[in-house]
Amino acid sequence: MYTIFKNKTLIEKNLIPFGFRLQNGIYLYEIDICDSQFKMIVKINTTDDISAELTDKITNEPYILHLVDSSSGTFVGKVKNEYKKVLHEIEKHCFKKNIYKSRQTDEIIHYISDKYKDELEFLWEKFSSNAIWRRKDNKKWYGVLLILSKRKLGLDSDDIIEIIDLRAEPETIEKITDNKKYFKGYHMSKKHWITIPLDNSVSTEEIIKFIDASYILAKKS
């Protein structure tokens, strides 16, 4: 029943706005379902463990038939559907997909979210893993996150990696491009964008400096 949360990451900051309350380190969400016959309580702790239980409000006893695959009937079907609907709403508003494999990518996503309050935007249905960050004030992009083969960067390998495209000053791009750790913008202006593989060949701390510079440059463009 909880497979909808598989390969998903909790967005903890969204829990309270959704309706959860924090109690003793556990987030609780309570809602009545099935014409208020059942109370549903969803629990999420800070390690992303999630559980949900139903209680019959008339008998005050736990209800479990909705968890039994072999159970059938109109009433049980209604309970199952409403139970799943609540979980899907929580998944939709409080979780995000684990698309990227690189730990460094995850660090960068969290950095941008924390500092600039910007989340990735997935703009291309055909390339659903590719995404961008943009400033809120002028909507200009300052970062692009892509998944591609190293061979696309001119490297002699078919390994799949994650890369980030960032704005940079033309003189900086010319100075540091080495086609090993730093590349001229992939699918972006090679004069104004630089590409960095997210494979720890460049430290996260160094990439963050480029992110901050790119954010400023997006304001000027």
Tab-separated table of C-alpha atoms in Angstrom:
chain	number	residue	atom	x	y	z
A	1	MET	CA	0.000	0.000	0.000
A	2	TYR	CA	2.938	2.306	0.607
A	3	THR	CA	4.574	1.624	-2.776
A	4	ILE	CA	3.493	5.098	-3.905
A	5	PHE	CA	6.269	6.452	-1.676
A	6	LYS	CA	8.930	4.193	-3.212
A	7	ASN	CA	11.858	6.110	-4.697
A	8	LYS	CA	10.469	9.341	-3.279
A	9	THR	CA	12.073	11.849	-0.922
A	10	LEU	CA	10.146	13.613	1.818
A	11	ILE	CA	9.869	17.410	1.562
A	12	GLU	CA	9.659	18.015	5.294
A	13	LYS	CA	8.900	21.734	4.991
A	14	ASN	CA	5.648	20.907	3.143
A	15	LEU	CA	4.164	18.757	5.915
A	16	ILE	CA	2.878	21.508	8.225
A	17	PRO	CA	1.299	23.564	5.388
A	18	PHE	CA	-0.403	20.383	4.148
A	19	GLY	CA	-2.014	19.824	7.554
A	20	PHE	CA	0.395	17.686	9.571
A	21	ARG	CA	1.279	18.574	13.141
A	22	LEU	CA	4.555	17.774	14.858
A	23	GLN	CA	4.347	15.768	18.083
A	24	ASN	CA	7.367	14.248	19.830
A	25	GLY	CA	9.397	14.207	16.619
A	26	ILE	CA	6.618	12.564	14.586
A	27	TYR	CA	4.417	14.306	12.044
A	28	LEU	CA	0.742	13.382	12.389
A	29	TYR	CA	-2.070	13.931	9.930
A	30	GLU	CA	-5.663	13.122	10.895
A	31	ILE	CA	-8.679	13.039	8.612
A	32	ASP	CA	-12.125	11.441	8.655
A	33	ILE	CA	-13.035	9.307	5.639
A	34	CYS	CA	-16.019	7.276	4.406
A	35	ASP	CA	-18.669	9.716	5.587
A	36	SER	CA	-16.733	10.219	8.844
A	37	GLN	CA	-17.109	6.540	9.823
A	38	PHE	CA	-13.317	6.114	10.063
A	39	LYS	CA	-10.528	8.243	11.446
A	40	MET	CA	-7.351	7.962	9.390
A	41	ILE	CA	-4.047	8.850	11.023
A	42	VAL	CA	-0.881	9.128	8.934
A	43	LYS	CA	2.459	9.161	10.753
A	44	ILE	CA	5.775	10.284	9.273
A	45	ASN	CA	8.942	10.439	11.324
A	46	THR	CA	12.094	12.359	10.497
A	47	THR	CA	13.698	9.261	8.936
A	48	ASP	CA	10.970	9.264	6.270
A	49	ASP	CA	9.215	6.179	7.694
A	50	ILE	CA	5.520	6.385	6.973
A	51	SER	CA	2.547	4.506	8.336
A	52	ALA	CA	-1.202	4.914	8.291
A	53	GLU	CA	-4.000	3.398	10.312
A	54	LEU	CA	-7.778	3.454	10.322
A	55	THR	CA	-10.000	3.422	13.389
A	56	ASP	CA	-13.728	2.734	13.343
A	57	LYS	CA	-15.174	5.747	15.165
A	58	ILE	CA	-18.205	3.783	16.379
A	59	THR	CA	-16.352	0.825	17.914
A	60	ASN	CA	-13.042	2.625	18.440
A	61	GLU	CA	-11.349	-0.507	17.041
A	62	PRO	CA	-8.660	-0.645	14.326
A	63	TYR	CA	-9.930	-1.450	10.821
A	64	ILE	CA	-7.631	-3.571	8.616
A	65	LEU	CA	-9.745	-5.136	5.853
A	66	HIS	CA	-8.589	-2.447	3.411
A	67	LEU	CA	-5.069	-3.884	3.741
A	68	VAL	CA	-6.111	-7.439	2.866
A	69	ASP	CA	-5.674	-8.108	-0.853
A	70	SER	CA	-8.296	-10.842	-0.877
A	71	SER	CA	-10.977	-8.688	0.762
A	72	SER	CA	-13.696	-7.529	-1.594
A	73	GLY	CA	-17.104	-5.939	-1.660
A	74	THR	CA	-18.534	-2.494	-2.293
A	75	PHE	CA	-17.889	-1.162	1.202
A	76	VAL	CA	-14.309	-2.423	1.473
A	77	GLY	CA	-13.655	-1.095	-2.011
A	78	LYS	CA	-14.857	2.345	-0.953
A	79	VAL	CA	-12.603	2.296	2.113
A	80	LYS	CA	-9.598	1.242	0.012
A	81	ASN	CA	-10.213	3.996	-2.535
A	82	GLU	CA	-10.564	6.784	0.027
A	83	TYR	CA	-7.560	5.515	1.991
A	84	LYS	CA	-5.411	5.485	-1.167
A	85	LYS	CA	-6.680	8.918	-2.185
A	86	VAL	CA	-5.403	10.456	1.054
A	87	LEU	CA	-1.997	8.807	0.637
A	88	HIS	CA	-1.761	9.980	-2.978
A	89	GLU	CA	-2.500	13.562	-1.933
A	90	ILE	CA	0.268	13.390	0.672
A	91	GLU	CA	2.657	11.928	-1.903
A	92	LYS	CA	1.747	14.653	-4.386
A	93	HIS	CA	2.275	17.584	-2.024
A	94	CYS	CA	4.928	16.339	0.410
A	95	PHE	CA	7.269	14.095	-1.590
A	96	LYS	CA	9.434	14.370	-4.692
A	97	LYS	CA	10.905	11.808	-7.068
A	98	ASN	CA	14.404	10.424	-6.550
A	99	ILE	CA	15.539	10.965	-10.117
A	100	TYR	CA	19.198	11.628	-9.555
A	101	LYS	CA	21.771	9.135	-8.305
A	102	SER	CA	24.730	11.386	-7.503
A	103	ARG	CA	25.117	12.412	-3.888
A	104	GLN	CA	26.662	15.638	-5.124
A	105	THR	CA	23.531	16.392	-7.142
A	106	ASP	CA	21.445	15.915	-4.030
A	107	GLU	CA	23.709	18.277	-2.075
A	108	ILE	CA	23.340	20.957	-4.739
A	109	ILE	CA	19.557	20.584	-4.939
A	110	HIS	CA	19.333	21.028	-1.173
A	111	TYR	CA	21.709	24.002	-1.227
A	112	ILE	CA	19.667	25.887	-3.816
A	113	SER	CA	16.406	25.031	-2.072
A	114	ASP	CA	17.717	26.258	1.283
A	115	LYS	CA	19.457	29.426	0.082
A	116	TYR	CA	17.311	30.623	-2.810
A	117	LYS	CA	14.060	28.776	-2.053
A	118	ASP	CA	13.979	27.622	-5.675
A	119	GLU	CA	12.919	24.127	-6.698
A	120	LEU	CA	13.730	22.281	-9.903
A	121	GLU	CA	11.319	22.802	-12.785
A	122	PHE	CA	10.869	19.899	-15.195
A	123	LEU	CA	9.987	21.524	-18.505
A	124	TRP	CA	10.463	18.749	-21.054
A	125	GLU	CA	8.099	15.777	-21.209
A	126	LYS	CA	10.377	13.912	-23.610
A	127	PHE	CA	13.413	14.465	-21.357
A	128	SER	CA	11.685	14.095	-18.018
A	129	SER	CA	14.907	13.916	-15.958
A	130	ASN	CA	16.214	17.260	-17.208
A	131	ALA	CA	15.321	20.352	-15.232
A	132	ILE	CA	16.162	24.000	-14.598
A	133	TRP	CA	16.356	26.544	-11.795
A	134	ARG	CA	15.233	30.095	-12.437
A	135	ARG	CA	15.104	33.328	-10.464
A	136	LYS	CA	11.707	34.313	-9.109
A	137	ASP	CA	12.045	38.008	-9.963
A	138	ASN	CA	12.844	37.920	-13.676
A	139	LYS	CA	12.305	34.208	-14.491
A	140	LYS	CA	15.829	33.924	-15.920
A	141	TRP	CA	17.479	30.512	-15.715
A	142	TYR	CA	20.635	30.253	-13.647
A	143	GLY	CA	21.064	26.491	-13.578
A	144	VAL	CA	20.305	23.485	-15.751
A	145	LEU	CA	20.503	19.879	-14.522
A	146	LEU	CA	20.930	17.150	-17.134
A	147	ILE	CA	21.610	13.423	-17.376
A	148	LEU	CA	23.723	12.309	-20.317
A	149	SER	CA	26.547	10.102	-21.564
A	150	LYS	CA	30.103	11.246	-20.947
A	151	ARG	CA	30.616	10.840	-24.685
A	152	LYS	CA	28.269	13.800	-25.202
A	153	LEU	CA	30.953	15.913	-23.533
A	154	GLY	CA	33.647	14.520	-25.793
A	155	LEU	CA	34.942	12.000	-23.264
A	156	ASP	CA	35.843	8.452	-24.253
A	157	SER	CA	33.171	6.714	-22.174
A	158	ASP	CA	29.517	5.753	-22.402
A	159	ASP	CA	28.999	6.092	-18.648
A	160	ILE	CA	25.889	8.089	-17.728
A	161	ILE	CA	26.495	11.099	-15.505
A	162	GLU	CA	24.637	14.099	-14.142
A	163	ILE	CA	25.867	17.558	-15.085
A	164	ILE	CA	25.035	21.132	-14.168
A	165	ASP	CA	25.091	24.082	-16.570
A	166	LEU	CA	25.730	27.463	-14.953
A	167	ARG	CA	26.153	31.017	-16.156
A	168	ALA	CA	29.705	32.359	-15.973
A	169	GLU	CA	31.723	35.291	-17.247
A	170	PRO	CA	33.256	34.635	-20.706
A	171	GLU	CA	36.794	35.192	-19.421
A	172	THR	CA	36.207	32.712	-16.591
A	173	ILE	CA	34.938	30.089	-19.030
A	174	GLU	CA	37.958	30.509	-21.301
A	175	LYS	CA	40.340	30.336	-18.345
A	176	ILE	CA	39.085	27.187	-16.631
A	177	THR	CA	37.722	25.049	-19.488
A	178	ASP	CA	39.878	21.921	-19.582
A	179	ASN	CA	37.392	19.390	-21.072
A	180	LYS	CA	37.999	17.162	-18.056
A	181	LYS	CA	36.318	18.883	-15.118
A	182	TYR	CA	35.042	22.040	-16.797
A	183	PHE	CA	33.378	22.215	-20.205
A	184	LYS	CA	31.850	24.993	-22.257
A	185	GLY	CA	28.087	25.050	-21.936
A	186	TYR	CA	26.367	21.854	-23.071
A	187	HIS	CA	23.253	22.783	-25.096
A	188	MET	CA	23.697	26.349	-23.850
A	189	SER	CA	25.732	29.332	-25.032
A	190	LYS	CA	29.353	28.257	-24.923
A	191	LYS	CA	30.335	31.868	-24.356
A	192	HIS	CA	28.160	32.454	-21.308
A	193	TRP	CA	27.575	29.010	-19.746
A	194	ILE	CA	29.889	26.419	-18.233
A	195	THR	CA	29.208	22.708	-17.681
A	196	ILE	CA	30.428	20.795	-14.636
A	197	PRO	CA	30.005	17.009	-14.171
A	198	LEU	CA	28.489	16.109	-10.814
A	199	ASP	CA	30.858	13.211	-10.190
A	200	ASN	CA	32.993	14.844	-7.460
A	201	SER	CA	35.709	15.789	-9.930
A	202	VAL	CA	34.923	19.326	-8.730
A	203	SER	CA	34.101	19.781	-5.042
A	204	THR	CA	30.579	20.755	-4.017
A	205	GLU	CA	32.014	23.818	-2.269
A	206	GLU	CA	33.556	24.996	-5.538
A	207	ILE	CA	30.381	24.331	-7.509
A	208	ILE	CA	28.409	26.355	-4.973
A	209	LYS	CA	30.623	29.375	-5.757
A	210	PHE	CA	29.687	29.010	-9.431
A	211	ILE	CA	25.995	28.672	-8.503
A	212	ASP	CA	26.067	31.909	-6.505
A	213	ALA	CA	27.840	33.698	-9.357
A	214	SER	CA	25.343	32.312	-11.876
A	215	TYR	CA	22.425	33.502	-9.767
A	216	ILE	CA	23.848	37.039	-9.818
A	217	LEU	CA	24.558	36.919	-13.548
A	218	ALA	CA	20.965	35.861	-14.231
A	219	LYS	CA	19.865	39.104	-12.588
A	220	LYS	CA	22.028	41.146	-14.950
A	221	SER	CA	21.039	39.415	-18.166
